[in-house]
Each structure stands twice: as C-alpha cells, then as structure tokens.
Amino acid sequence: RMRGMLARRRFRPLVMHRTYLSKVATKIQATARVWLAKRRSARLREGRFVNAAVNIQRVYRGYRDRQYVSALRAEKLRYEWMMKCVLIIQSGMRMALAYKEFKRRRYRRFSTCISLIKQQVKVFLVRSELHRHKLAVRPLQAEFTLNPDPKSQAIVPWTWKMWTTPQVFAPRPTRTGGAPTMYSNIFSRMGPQGYKEMAATRIQSRARVMIARKTMKMYTEIMDDFFMEVFVRLHEEVEVRQKHAVRIQKIWRGKNIRTNNVMGARKEEQLNEQLPTIRLAQAYVRRFFAQEWLQAAMDKAELREKATKIQANWRGWLARRHVERLREEALWPMKGWFEYTATGREMVHLEVRFLPNPGFDDYQYFVQNGSYDELQWDMDDVDDVIARVLRDHPVEPTPPVSLKTSPQVSAAASRRESRAPSRLESASDVPSRRGSALSGISSPERSSKESHRGEEQTPSRAASRRASAGATNRSPQEEPLATEDPASRRLSKASMVSTGSKARGGRPAPLP
C-alpha cells in the first residue's frame, strides 16, 4: 500500500505533466489545423479568382481576336475589290491604248494604199474618158475571129462579131448608173449556142445565190456568236452588279435593323406572346428540380442517419474494447518495453525497461489475484501497528478480566514466530499468481523484492514480539492491555481494518 502511494506520488506529476502537454499539443494541433484549413481555403479562393480572371481574359482576347480577324477579312475583301478595280481600270486603259495604236498602225498601213488607190482611180477615170471618146468616134466595130465554141469549131472555125455601144441609139449619151461602157457583141446571143449561155448564166446566178446565202449564213453565225458573247458577258456583268447591289442592300438593311433594334423588338414581341408558356415550363422545371433536390436530400439524410448509426455502433465497439484493454492494463503492476539494434549478422543489442504502472488498481488486482494468506498477512501487519500505537500512546487501564494472561501472550508470540516463515513462503508464491503483467520480471528480481519486503516487515514483527515479551515486565497500569481476551482483540482489529478500508476509499476489506 505504501509503495503504491509512493509510486503514485512519484509518477503522478509525470502523468499530469504528460496530460498537460497532450492538452497543450492538442490545442496547438487544432490551431495549426485551423490555420492550414484557412490557408487551403485561401488558396482555393485565390485559385477561383485566378480561374475567373483567366476566363475573363480568355473571353476578352477571343473578342479582340475576332474583331481583329473581322477587320483583316474586311481589309482583305477591300483589297481584293481594289485590285479588281485596278485590273479593270488597267485593262480599260490598255484596251484604249491598244485601240489607239491599232488605229495608228492601220492608218500607217492604209496611207500608201490610199495613195495608190487615188492614183489608180485617176488613171481609171482618164482611161474611161478616153474610151468614151473612142466609142463616140466609132460606135460599131466588126471583128472576124476564131470560133470560141470547141464543139462547132471543127465545122465553123471562124466567126463574126459585131461590137457596139449604147451610144448608137442615143446621139448624146449620158452616163447613167449601170450603163455599159464597153463594146457588146450583138451576135453573141444568136445561133444554136445561145440557150447554153442562158443556161450557164442561170447556173451561175444560182451558184452566186448559193454562195451568197452561204456567205450570209456564215456572217449571220459570226454575228450571232459575237452578239451571244456580248450578251453573255453583259448578263454576267449584270449579275455581278446585281449581286453586289444585293450585298450592299443586305449590309445596309442589317445595319438599319441593328440600329433600330428591329430584331430585338420582334424577339420581345414573340417573348411576350410565349410568356405564359415559358412561365408554365419554368414552373414545371422548378418543381422537377425541387422534387429532385428533396429526393436527394432525403436519400442523403437517410444515408447520413445510417452512417451515424454504424459509426456509433463502431465507436461503441471500439470504446468497449478500449475499456477492456484499460481494465486489463489497470491490473498490471508494471509496464515494460524492449528495443533492439542489430550489431551483427546474427547479433542484436537488446534494451529492456520496466516502470510501475501509473494506472494500477490494487483493489481490483487483489480481488482478481489475491489470496487468504495475504489477507492474514495484512491482518498481522495491522496487529503490529496497533501494538506500536498502544506502546507509544498508553491508555487508561480497563478492569482485569483474568490474571492468567502470561501463557496466552506467550502462546500468541510463539504463534507469530511459527507463522512468520509461512508468510515469507506465501509472499514468495504471490508473484506466480499475478497474471501476465509480471511475466517479464525474472525470478532473481522477484526473490530480491520479496526478501526486501520481508526485511522491511521483520523489524515490525520483532517490535511486536518485544512488546509482547515486555508485557510481563510492565507496570501494573500497563498490565491490563496485555491481559485482554482474544475476542476483544479481534473486535479491535476488525474496527481498525474497517477504518483503514474507509480511509483508503470506502472499499470494504474482505474477511476470511
């Protein structure tokens, strides 16, 4: 009991200091966790801000890039249109210059021809005037010449020709359009060969008509192709201009619509028309989302309740196991641990340490592992304590009950002496019944502790023997204490034991 008190007095400050350190460390850990959580939330908040800024920058850069690309596309279209206009202007200028150069070259080429034609015209006019003068002098001329007809040439190789002019019938002929100015054979249509000439003339006329028709057809086809090409190009130009006009009108109408917000007004009007339907659909959607949220909340609450119940059962099971382990550890008088370090291939350095258990419950240990011998031993210790107290503090004598007390006192002393070895033997047997908590203590240590305990208790027993032996030499005032009967002595021992048990915590001491 005293060793337990001393051990508790020694290790209680350590345990309390350890508890204090654990409490302070818990507060520090809680503060550190709060600080870490705040820093994590600040990082997350900063990350959200950064992501929001990045999204805003991304959208703005996209807007600027689209604006830039639209401007580049517009500039490209404008540049292409300008290049097309430049090409048209250049082609027109080149065409004008080429046409001017063509006229100049044609004029240079035709200038000599014009001079020659003028000269020949003058010669032709002079010759015509000379021929007219000849015809005026000799209007009729006869000619004897070969027959040009090869069929009749063998029969009539020679023939006569009479050449005349129209002036024969007109004394003063005047030049008229289509009037002949050459001699004409008067006898050319006379004779059997006249019909052949007429047929030839008819054939020639028909041939000329056919040639003229073919030529006219060719000219007509050429003109048709030319006009068709002109019309096609004109139609393409009209289509291009119409397309550009439609594009310009579209752009202007779009700008006008955007300026006057016509589409916005139409959308607003349609929205106002569809507003009841939209509100009904929104109400259905809100109800659907509310039902979905309620169902999810109910499922989550049910899951949380089940999880809480499972956690409570699990924590209860863990707590019960922990309590069982603590109760088991409370029965260990000492705690020990070992540590080993490898010093070789097959060698280790082992360190073993044993300390008293700060939470040791001696009462429960006694209830579980105690014996009647130990109880008798404790009762003898109580007797010794009572004897010392009575010796140090004598009380008033009581009436004598019996004068023959010396044999009883001697018998009690002899009984104590004979019982002392059995106590030592029972004390040496106690560690074998103290469970697995002392399994790590070696037998030499146990024997040394028990011997030390026996040595500590031996003086008290010697003092009690000396007190009992000296009872015969005491004064008459002290003699009644030694002559008490054993019944009163046992009652006083029981009262002292009950008082000591109450002082130890109110637990009644078990009696044999």
Short mmCIF file of C-alpha atoms in Angstrom, two decimals:
data_model
loop_
_atom_site.label_atom_id
_atom_site.label_comp_id
_atom_site.label_asym_id
_atom_site.label_seq_id
_atom_site.Cartn_x
_atom_site.Cartn_y
_atom_site.Cartn_z
CA ARG A 1 0.00 0.00 0.00
CA MET A 2 2.76 2.46 0.96
CA ARG A 3 4.82 1.53 -2.06
CA GLY A 4 1.77 2.14 -4.23
CA MET A 5 1.26 5.55 -2.60
CA LEU A 6 4.92 6.40 -3.04
CA ALA A 7 4.87 5.25 -6.65
CA ARG A 8 1.74 7.28 -7.34
CA ARG A 9 3.22 10.29 -5.59
CA ARG A 10 6.32 9.93 -7.70
CA PHE A 11 4.73 9.35 -11.07
CA ARG A 12 1.55 11.43 -10.71
CA PRO A 13 3.39 14.70 -11.59
CA LEU A 14 4.85 12.99 -14.65
CA VAL A 15 1.43 11.76 -15.71
CA MET A 16 -0.17 15.15 -15.05
CA HIS A 17 2.63 16.88 -16.95
CA ARG A 18 2.13 14.44 -19.79
CA THR A 19 -1.62 15.14 -19.73
CA TYR A 20 -0.94 18.88 -19.72
CA LEU A 21 1.46 18.53 -22.63
CA SER A 22 -1.09 16.43 -24.52
CA LYS A 23 -3.78 19.05 -23.88
CA VAL A 24 -1.50 21.90 -24.98
CA ALA A 25 -0.35 19.90 -28.01
CA THR A 26 -3.99 19.23 -28.89
CA LYS A 27 -4.73 22.97 -28.79
CA ILE A 28 -1.65 23.69 -30.88
CA GLN A 29 -2.61 20.99 -33.35
CA ALA A 30 -6.18 22.34 -33.54
CA THR A 31 -4.84 25.86 -34.14
CA ALA A 32 -2.41 24.54 -36.76
CA ARG A 33 -5.18 22.59 -38.48
CA VAL A 34 -7.41 25.68 -38.50
CA TRP A 35 -4.55 27.74 -39.93
CA LEU A 36 -3.85 25.09 -42.58
CA ALA A 37 -7.55 24.88 -43.45
CA LYS A 38 -7.73 28.68 -43.74
CA ARG A 39 -4.63 28.71 -45.92
CA ARG A 40 -6.10 25.92 -48.08
CA SER A 41 -9.39 27.80 -48.42
CA ALA A 42 -7.46 30.99 -49.23
CA ARG A 43 -5.53 29.10 -51.90
CA LEU A 44 -8.74 27.70 -53.31
CA ARG A 45 -10.32 31.16 -53.25
CA GLU A 46 -7.26 32.61 -54.93
CA GLY A 47 -7.38 29.77 -57.46
CA ARG A 48 -11.03 30.56 -58.18
CA PHE A 49 -10.14 34.23 -58.62
CA VAL A 50 -7.28 33.29 -60.92
CA ASN A 51 -9.53 30.97 -62.95
CA ALA A 52 -12.18 33.68 -63.19
CA ALA A 53 -9.55 36.21 -64.30
CA VAL A 54 -8.18 33.72 -66.84
CA ASN A 55 -11.69 33.08 -68.20
CA ILE A 56 -12.36 36.82 -68.46
CA GLN A 57 -9.02 37.35 -70.19
CA ARG A 58 -9.70 34.42 -72.50
CA VAL A 59 -13.13 35.77 -73.46
CA TYR A 60 -11.75 39.28 -73.95
CA ARG A 61 -8.82 38.03 -76.02
CA GLY A 62 -11.22 35.96 -78.10
CA TYR A 63 -13.39 39.03 -78.63
CA ARG A 64 -10.36 41.12 -79.59
CA ASP A 65 -9.06 38.38 -81.89
CA ARG A 66 -12.45 38.04 -83.57
CA GLN A 67 -12.57 41.81 -84.01
CA TYR A 68 -9.05 41.73 -85.44
CA VAL A 69 -9.84 38.82 -87.77
CA SER A 70 -13.04 40.54 -88.93
CA ALA A 71 -11.06 43.70 -89.62
CA LEU A 72 -8.44 41.67 -91.52
CA ARG A 73 -11.17 39.91 -93.51
CA ALA A 74 -12.78 43.25 -94.36
CA GLU A 75 -9.40 44.70 -95.33
CA LYS A 76 -8.71 41.62 -97.46
CA LEU A 77 -12.06 41.95 -99.25
CA ARG A 78 -11.50 45.68 -99.72
CA TYR A 79 -8.01 44.98 -101.05
CA GLU A 80 -9.35 42.34 -103.45
CA TRP A 81 -12.06 44.74 -104.59
CA MET A 82 -9.47 47.48 -105.09
CA MET A 83 -7.23 45.09 -107.03
CA LYS A 84 -10.17 44.07 -109.19
CA CYS A 85 -11.00 47.71 -109.82
CA VAL A 86 -7.34 48.41 -110.60
CA LEU A 87 -7.29 45.47 -113.01
CA ILE A 88 -10.46 46.71 -114.71
CA ILE A 89 -9.02 50.22 -115.00
CA GLN A 90 -5.71 48.86 -116.27
CA SER A 91 -7.44 46.61 -118.80
CA GLY A 92 -9.57 49.56 -119.98
CA MET A 93 -6.52 51.79 -120.30
CA ARG A 94 -4.56 49.07 -122.06
CA MET A 95 -7.52 48.47 -124.40
CA ALA A 96 -7.76 52.19 -125.20
CA LEU A 97 -4.02 52.42 -125.79
CA ALA A 98 -4.07 49.25 -127.91
CA TYR A 99 -7.01 50.55 -129.95
CA LYS A 100 -5.21 53.84 -130.44
CA GLU A 101 -2.04 52.03 -131.51
CA PHE A 102 -4.14 49.81 -133.81
CA LYS A 103 -5.67 52.85 -135.50
CA ARG A 104 -2.27 54.46 -135.85
CA ARG A 105 -0.75 51.34 -137.39
CA ARG A 106 -3.80 50.84 -139.61
CA TYR A 107 -3.56 54.42 -140.76
CA ARG A 108 0.14 53.97 -141.49
CA ARG A 109 -0.56 50.73 -143.40
CA PHE A 110 -3.52 52.13 -145.35
CA SER A 111 -1.95 55.50 -146.15
CA THR A 112 0.15 54.01 -149.01
CA CYS A 113 -2.85 52.03 -150.23
CA ILE A 114 -4.93 55.18 -150.24
CA SER A 115 -2.33 56.98 -152.34
CA LEU A 116 -2.17 54.05 -154.76
CA ILE A 117 -5.95 53.82 -154.94
CA LYS A 118 -6.19 57.54 -155.64
CA GLN A 119 -3.61 57.21 -158.38
CA GLN A 120 -5.35 54.20 -159.94
CA VAL A 121 -8.70 55.94 -159.69
CA LYS A 122 -7.28 58.89 -161.57
CA VAL A 123 -5.84 56.54 -164.21
CA PHE A 124 -9.16 54.70 -164.43
CA LEU A 125 -11.05 57.94 -164.85
CA VAL A 126 -8.69 59.10 -167.57
CA ARG A 127 -8.94 55.78 -169.39
CA SER A 128 -12.71 55.79 -169.08
CA GLU A 129 -12.80 59.28 -170.59
CA LEU A 130 -10.53 58.15 -173.40
CA HIS A 131 -12.65 55.07 -174.05
CA ARG A 132 -15.77 57.18 -174.11
CA HIS A 133 -14.22 59.44 -176.72
CA LYS A 134 -13.31 56.37 -178.79
CA LEU A 135 -16.83 55.00 -178.52
CA ALA A 136 -18.18 58.34 -179.60
CA VAL A 137 -15.96 58.27 -182.70
CA ARG A 138 -16.55 54.59 -183.61
CA PRO A 139 -19.76 53.19 -182.04
CA LEU A 140 -19.75 49.94 -184.16
CA GLN A 141 -16.88 47.59 -184.76
CA ALA A 142 -16.81 44.28 -186.64
CA GLU A 143 -14.40 41.55 -185.81
CA PHE A 144 -13.55 38.31 -187.62
CA THR A 145 -12.13 35.92 -185.10
CA LEU A 146 -11.88 32.26 -184.23
CA ASN A 147 -14.91 30.38 -183.05
CA PRO A 148 -14.65 30.03 -179.24
CA ASP A 149 -17.01 27.06 -179.21
CA PRO A 150 -14.93 23.86 -179.27
CA LYS A 151 -17.83 21.74 -180.46
CA SER A 152 -18.60 23.86 -183.52
CA GLN A 153 -15.02 24.93 -184.06
CA ALA A 154 -14.33 21.95 -186.27
CA ILE A 155 -17.19 22.91 -188.59
CA VAL A 156 -17.02 26.70 -188.43
CA PRO A 157 -13.57 27.67 -187.24
CA TRP A 158 -14.14 31.36 -187.84
CA THR A 159 -16.98 33.65 -186.82
CA TRP A 160 -18.03 37.27 -186.98
CA LYS A 161 -18.63 39.52 -184.02
CA MET A 162 -20.32 42.88 -184.10
CA TRP A 163 -19.42 45.07 -181.20
CA THR A 164 -21.47 48.13 -180.47
CA THR A 165 -22.20 50.59 -177.69
CA PRO A 166 -25.42 52.07 -176.30
CA GLN A 167 -24.49 55.43 -177.83
CA VAL A 168 -25.56 54.04 -181.16
CA PHE A 169 -29.18 54.62 -180.26
CA ALA A 170 -28.57 57.86 -178.39
CA PRO A 171 -26.75 60.68 -180.23
CA ARG A 172 -25.79 62.35 -176.96
CA PRO A 173 -25.45 59.54 -174.45
CA THR A 174 -25.21 60.44 -170.77
CA ARG A 175 -23.50 58.35 -168.17
CA THR A 176 -26.09 56.58 -166.05
CA GLY A 177 -25.77 54.04 -163.29
CA GLY A 178 -25.34 50.54 -164.63
CA ALA A 179 -25.00 51.66 -168.29
CA PRO A 180 -22.41 49.64 -170.27
CA THR A 181 -19.26 51.46 -171.23
CA MET A 182 -17.65 48.57 -173.17
CA TYR A 183 -18.44 47.02 -176.51
CA SER A 184 -21.07 44.33 -176.52
CA ASN A 185 -21.33 41.59 -179.12
CA ILE A 186 -24.62 41.95 -180.88
CA PHE A 187 -24.38 38.46 -182.34
CA SER A 188 -23.49 36.80 -179.02
CA ARG A 189 -26.97 35.51 -178.38
CA MET A 190 -27.66 34.48 -181.92
CA GLY A 191 -27.35 30.93 -183.09
CA PRO A 192 -27.88 27.49 -181.56
CA GLN A 193 -25.43 28.08 -178.72
CA GLY A 194 -27.50 30.85 -177.20
CA TYR A 195 -29.53 28.58 -174.90
CA LYS A 196 -26.35 27.17 -173.43
CA GLU A 197 -25.19 30.60 -172.49
CA MET A 198 -28.55 31.30 -170.93
CA ALA A 199 -28.36 28.01 -169.03
CA ALA A 200 -24.85 28.83 -167.94
CA THR A 201 -25.98 32.25 -166.89
CA ARG A 202 -28.83 30.74 -164.92
CA ILE A 203 -26.47 28.22 -163.31
CA GLN A 204 -24.03 30.94 -162.48
CA SER A 205 -26.75 33.06 -160.98
CA ARG A 206 -27.93 30.15 -158.88
CA ALA A 207 -24.36 29.39 -157.86
CA ARG A 208 -23.85 33.02 -156.92
CA VAL A 209 -27.08 32.94 -154.93
CA MET A 210 -25.98 29.79 -153.11
CA ILE A 211 -22.56 31.26 -152.41
CA ALA A 212 -24.17 34.46 -151.25
CA ARG A 213 -26.50 32.52 -148.97
CA LYS A 214 -23.61 30.52 -147.51
CA THR A 215 -21.66 33.69 -147.02
CA MET A 216 -24.68 35.36 -145.45
CA LYS A 217 -25.24 32.35 -143.22
CA MET A 218 -21.61 32.41 -142.16
CA TYR A 219 -21.81 36.15 -141.48
CA THR A 220 -25.06 35.58 -139.58
CA GLU A 221 -23.49 32.84 -137.44
CA ILE A 222 -20.49 35.06 -136.78
CA MET A 223 -22.77 37.91 -135.78
CA ASP A 224 -24.86 35.59 -133.64
CA ASP A 225 -21.76 34.30 -131.88
CA PHE A 226 -20.49 37.82 -131.41
CA PHE A 227 -23.77 39.10 -130.07
CA MET A 228 -24.17 35.97 -127.92
CA GLU A 229 -20.73 36.55 -126.39
CA VAL A 230 -21.59 40.17 -125.86
CA PHE A 231 -24.93 39.27 -124.31
CA VAL A 232 -23.33 36.59 -122.07
CA ARG A 233 -20.71 39.00 -120.82
CA LEU A 234 -23.33 41.64 -120.37
CA HIS A 235 -25.51 39.20 -118.44
CA GLU A 236 -22.57 38.19 -116.24
CA GLU A 237 -21.75 41.82 -115.59
CA VAL A 238 -25.39 42.49 -114.76
CA GLU A 239 -25.46 39.50 -112.39
CA VAL A 240 -22.24 40.65 -110.69
CA ARG A 241 -23.60 44.15 -110.31
CA GLN A 242 -26.91 42.80 -109.06
CA LYS A 243 -25.08 40.55 -106.59
CA HIS A 244 -23.04 43.47 -105.31
CA ALA A 245 -26.15 45.59 -105.14
CA VAL A 246 -27.92 42.86 -103.15
CA ARG A 247 -24.90 42.63 -100.82
CA ILE A 248 -24.86 46.39 -100.33
CA GLN A 249 -28.60 46.34 -99.67
CA LYS A 250 -28.18 43.44 -97.23
CA ILE A 251 -25.43 45.26 -95.34
CA TRP A 252 -27.45 48.45 -95.24
CA ARG A 253 -30.61 46.61 -94.12
CA GLY A 254 -28.63 44.74 -91.44
CA LYS A 255 -27.14 47.99 -90.20
CA ASN A 256 -30.55 49.62 -90.25
CA ILE A 257 -32.08 46.67 -88.34
CA ARG A 258 -29.28 46.72 -85.78
CA THR A 259 -29.57 50.48 -85.40
CA ASN A 260 -33.34 50.43 -84.95
CA ASN A 261 -33.24 47.13 -82.95
CA VAL A 262 -35.93 45.57 -85.10
CA MET A 263 -34.91 42.01 -84.23
CA GLY A 264 -34.92 42.88 -80.54
CA ALA A 265 -38.42 44.28 -80.85
CA ARG A 266 -39.59 41.16 -82.70
CA LYS A 267 -37.94 38.88 -80.14
CA GLU A 268 -39.51 40.85 -77.32
CA GLU A 269 -42.90 40.62 -79.02
CA GLN A 270 -42.52 36.85 -79.51
CA LEU A 271 -41.33 36.52 -75.92
CA ASN A 272 -44.39 38.40 -74.68
CA GLU A 273 -46.59 36.11 -76.75
CA GLN A 274 -44.87 32.98 -75.38
CA LEU A 275 -44.52 34.32 -71.83
CA PRO A 276 -47.38 32.23 -70.29
CA THR A 277 -46.00 29.05 -71.84
CA ILE A 278 -42.48 29.90 -70.68
CA ARG A 279 -43.69 30.59 -67.15
CA LEU A 280 -45.57 27.30 -67.10
CA ALA A 281 -42.48 25.44 -68.35
CA GLN A 282 -40.33 27.22 -65.75
CA ALA A 283 -42.78 26.24 -63.01
CA TYR A 284 -42.64 22.59 -64.13
CA VAL A 285 -38.83 22.72 -64.29
CA ARG A 286 -38.60 24.31 -60.82
CA ARG A 287 -40.94 21.69 -59.43
CA PHE A 288 -38.88 18.95 -61.03
CA PHE A 289 -35.65 20.38 -59.59
CA ALA A 290 -37.30 20.83 -56.16
CA GLN A 291 -38.51 17.22 -56.21
CA GLU A 292 -35.08 16.05 -57.30
CA TRP A 293 -33.42 18.09 -54.52
CA LEU A 294 -35.93 16.80 -51.94
CA GLN A 295 -35.37 13.20 -53.02
CA ALA A 296 -31.60 13.68 -52.93
CA ALA A 297 -31.83 15.35 -49.51
CA MET A 298 -33.99 12.52 -48.17
CA ASP A 299 -31.59 9.91 -49.54
CA LYS A 300 -28.65 11.83 -48.13
CA ALA A 301 -30.33 12.22 -44.72
CA GLU A 302 -31.18 8.51 -44.65
CA LEU A 303 -27.64 7.65 -45.66
CA ARG A 304 -26.25 10.04 -43.03
CA GLU A 305 -28.51 8.52 -40.37
CA LYS A 306 -27.43 5.00 -41.30
CA ALA A 307 -23.80 6.06 -41.39
CA THR A 308 -24.20 7.76 -37.99
CA LYS A 309 -25.73 4.63 -36.54
CA ILE A 310 -22.98 2.46 -37.99
CA GLN A 311 -20.34 4.88 -36.72
CA ALA A 312 -21.97 4.96 -33.26
CA ASN A 313 -22.02 1.16 -33.10
CA TRP A 314 -18.44 1.01 -34.32
CA ARG A 315 -17.29 3.67 -31.83
CA GLY A 316 -19.16 1.85 -29.06
CA TRP A 317 -17.46 -1.39 -30.01
CA LEU A 318 -14.06 0.37 -30.10
CA ALA A 319 -14.79 2.07 -26.76
CA ARG A 320 -15.75 -1.24 -25.17
CA ARG A 321 -12.57 -2.83 -26.48
CA HIS A 322 -10.59 0.14 -25.23
CA VAL A 323 -12.23 -0.08 -21.79
CA GLU A 324 -11.48 -3.79 -21.67
CA ARG A 325 -7.88 -3.07 -22.60
CA LEU A 326 -7.64 -0.31 -19.97
CA ARG A 327 -9.15 -2.60 -17.36
CA GLU A 328 -6.68 -5.27 -18.30
CA GLU A 329 -3.79 -2.78 -18.16
CA ALA A 330 -5.02 -1.50 -14.77
CA LEU A 331 -4.20 -4.96 -13.36
CA TRP A 332 -0.58 -4.73 -14.49
CA PRO A 333 1.67 -3.65 -11.58
CA MET A 334 4.42 -2.77 -14.03
CA LYS A 335 4.84 -1.96 -17.71
CA GLY A 336 7.83 -2.84 -19.77
CA TRP A 337 9.14 -2.44 -23.29
CA PHE A 338 12.20 -3.51 -25.18
CA GLU A 339 14.29 -2.11 -28.03
CA TYR A 340 16.87 -3.93 -30.09
CA THR A 341 19.53 -2.79 -32.53
CA ALA A 342 21.32 -5.05 -34.99
CA THR A 343 25.02 -5.26 -34.19
CA GLY A 344 25.97 -8.11 -36.47
CA ARG A 345 24.70 -10.73 -38.83
CA GLU A 346 23.22 -12.85 -36.04
CA MET A 347 23.57 -10.50 -33.06
CA VAL A 348 21.41 -7.70 -31.63
CA HIS A 349 21.73 -5.27 -28.74
CA LEU A 350 18.57 -5.59 -26.62
CA GLU A 351 17.42 -2.95 -24.11
CA VAL A 352 14.60 -3.81 -21.69
CA ARG A 353 12.98 -1.35 -19.28
CA PHE A 354 10.26 -1.79 -16.67
CA LEU A 355 8.35 1.02 -14.94
CA PRO A 356 5.50 0.94 -12.43
CA ASN A 357 2.07 1.25 -13.98
CA PRO A 358 0.64 4.73 -13.10
CA GLY A 359 -2.92 3.46 -13.55
CA PHE A 360 -2.53 0.33 -11.43
CA ASP A 361 -5.68 -0.55 -9.44
CA ASP A 362 -4.53 -2.50 -6.40
CA TYR A 363 -8.04 -3.30 -5.22
CA GLN A 364 -9.08 -4.91 -8.49
CA TYR A 365 -5.75 -6.67 -8.63
CA PHE A 366 -6.33 -8.01 -5.12
CA VAL A 367 -9.91 -9.05 -5.98
CA GLN A 368 -8.69 -10.94 -9.04
CA ASN A 369 -5.31 -12.26 -7.91
CA GLY A 370 -5.40 -12.00 -4.05
CA SER A 371 -5.36 -14.93 -1.51
CA TYR A 372 -6.32 -15.56 2.10
CA ASP A 373 -2.65 -15.76 3.09
CA GLU A 374 -2.07 -12.20 2.00
CA LEU A 375 -5.19 -11.12 3.92
CA GLN A 376 -3.91 -12.86 7.06
CA TRP A 377 -0.55 -11.23 6.45
CA ASP A 378 -2.21 -7.79 6.27
CA MET A 379 -4.15 -8.55 9.49
CA ASP A 380 -0.87 -9.37 11.25
CA ASP A 381 0.57 -6.09 10.00
CA VAL A 382 -2.47 -4.35 11.48
CA ASP A 383 -1.81 -6.12 14.78
CA ASP A 384 1.76 -4.89 14.76
CA VAL A 385 0.65 -1.32 14.01
CA ILE A 386 -1.90 -1.46 16.86
CA ALA A 387 0.76 -2.79 19.22
CA ARG A 388 3.15 0.04 18.30
CA VAL A 389 0.41 2.64 18.75
CA LEU A 390 -0.57 1.24 22.15
CA ARG A 391 3.04 1.11 23.17
CA ASP A 392 3.74 4.69 22.11
CA HIS A 393 0.43 6.06 23.42
CA PRO A 394 -0.77 4.15 26.52
CA VAL A 395 -4.44 4.43 27.51
CA GLU A 396 -6.29 4.08 30.79
CA PRO A 397 -6.38 0.52 32.16
CA THR A 398 -9.56 -1.48 31.96
CA PRO A 399 -10.86 -3.77 34.66
CA PRO A 400 -8.98 -7.03 34.67
CA VAL A 401 -10.73 -9.95 33.24
CA SER A 402 -8.25 -12.66 34.01
CA LEU A 403 -4.88 -12.65 35.72
CA LYS A 404 -3.56 -15.65 33.86
CA THR A 405 -2.50 -13.88 30.72
CA SER A 406 1.11 -14.76 30.50
CA PRO A 407 0.53 -18.15 28.92
CA GLN A 408 -1.81 -16.57 26.36
CA VAL A 409 0.67 -13.88 25.48
CA SER A 410 3.45 -16.40 25.17
CA ALA A 411 1.21 -18.58 23.02
CA ALA A 412 0.43 -15.63 20.74
CA ALA A 413 4.12 -14.79 20.47
CA SER A 414 5.02 -18.37 19.64
CA ARG A 415 2.20 -18.47 17.13
CA ARG A 416 3.56 -15.37 15.41
CA GLU A 417 7.05 -16.79 15.31
CA SER A 418 5.80 -20.03 13.84
CA ARG A 419 3.69 -18.15 11.29
CA ALA A 420 6.44 -15.86 10.03
CA PRO A 421 8.11 -18.45 7.76
CA SER A 422 4.78 -19.35 6.20
CA ARG A 423 4.25 -15.68 5.43
CA LEU A 424 7.53 -15.49 3.66
CA GLU A 425 6.70 -18.62 1.73
CA SER A 426 3.27 -17.31 0.73
CA ALA A 427 4.80 -13.96 -0.20
CA SER A 428 7.27 -15.74 -2.43
CA ASP A 429 4.37 -17.54 -4.11
CA VAL A 430 2.35 -14.36 -4.82
CA PRO A 431 4.19 -13.27 -7.99
CA SER A 432 3.34 -16.62 -9.60
CA ARG A 433 -0.39 -15.78 -9.28
CA ARG A 434 -0.25 -12.18 -10.57
CA GLY A 435 -1.15 -12.86 -14.21
CA SER A 436 0.76 -11.98 -17.35
CA ALA A 437 1.57 -8.40 -16.33
CA LEU A 438 4.70 -9.52 -14.40
CA SER A 439 5.66 -12.22 -16.85
CA GLY A 440 8.66 -10.17 -17.98
CA ILE A 441 10.19 -9.96 -14.42
CA SER A 442 12.91 -12.52 -13.77
CA SER A 443 12.89 -14.80 -10.73
CA PRO A 444 16.02 -13.22 -9.13
CA GLU A 445 14.36 -9.82 -9.15
CA ARG A 446 11.20 -11.29 -7.56
CA SER A 447 13.18 -13.05 -4.85
CA SER A 448 15.15 -9.88 -4.14
CA LYS A 449 11.95 -7.83 -3.88
CA GLU A 450 10.27 -10.38 -1.62
CA SER A 451 13.33 -10.64 0.58
CA HIS A 452 13.46 -6.87 0.79
CA ARG A 453 9.81 -6.81 1.75
CA GLY A 454 10.38 -9.49 4.39
CA GLU A 455 13.29 -7.49 5.77
CA GLU A 456 11.14 -4.39 5.96
CA GLN A 457 8.42 -6.22 7.84
CA THR A 458 10.72 -8.20 10.15
CA PRO A 459 11.51 -5.22 12.45
CA SER A 460 7.82 -4.61 12.98
CA ARG A 461 7.31 -8.23 13.95
CA ALA A 462 10.33 -8.09 16.22
CA ALA A 463 8.96 -4.98 17.80
CA SER A 464 5.64 -6.71 18.35
CA ARG A 465 7.44 -9.67 19.89
CA ARG A 466 9.45 -7.36 22.07
CA ALA A 467 6.24 -5.61 23.04
CA SER A 468 4.55 -8.91 23.89
CA ALA A 469 7.61 -10.17 25.75
CA GLY A 470 7.93 -7.00 27.72
CA ALA A 471 4.32 -7.08 28.74
CA THR A 472 5.26 -9.17 31.80
CA ASN A 473 7.77 -6.52 32.94
CA ARG A 474 5.39 -3.58 32.59
CA SER A 475 3.87 -1.68 35.40
CA PRO A 476 0.55 -2.64 36.87
CA GLN A 477 -1.02 0.24 34.94
CA GLU A 478 0.06 -1.33 31.62
CA GLU A 479 -0.70 -4.94 32.51
CA PRO A 480 -4.43 -4.92 31.67
CA LEU A 481 -3.57 -4.22 28.00
CA ALA A 482 -1.68 -7.45 27.75
CA THR A 483 -4.32 -9.40 29.58
CA GLU A 484 -7.13 -8.67 27.15
CA ASP A 485 -9.01 -11.63 25.86
CA PRO A 486 -8.62 -12.68 22.22
CA ALA A 487 -12.27 -11.83 21.38
CA SER A 488 -11.91 -8.15 22.30
CA ARG A 489 -8.60 -8.07 20.44
CA ARG A 490 -10.21 -9.44 17.28
CA LEU A 491 -13.01 -6.86 17.53
CA SER A 492 -10.48 -4.05 17.82
CA LYS A 493 -8.60 -5.45 14.80
CA ALA A 494 -11.81 -5.60 12.74
CA SER A 495 -12.67 -2.00 13.65
CA MET A 496 -9.16 -0.86 12.66
CA VAL A 497 -9.38 -2.74 9.38
CA SER A 498 -12.78 -1.21 8.56
CA THR A 499 -11.46 2.25 9.48
CA GLY A 500 -8.41 1.72 7.25
CA SER A 501 -10.55 0.49 4.37
CA LYS A 502 -12.76 3.57 4.63
CA ALA A 503 -9.69 5.78 4.67
CA ARG A 504 -8.43 4.02 1.52
CA GLY A 505 -11.56 4.89 -0.46
CA GLY A 506 -14.54 3.24 1.17
CA ARG A 507 -13.90 -0.28 -0.12
CA PRO A 508 -14.65 -2.97 2.47
CA ALA A 509 -11.73 -5.28 3.14
CA PRO A 510 -12.53 -8.94 2.55
CA LEU A 511 -12.53 -11.05 5.70
CA PRO A 512 -11.54 -14.73 5.82
#
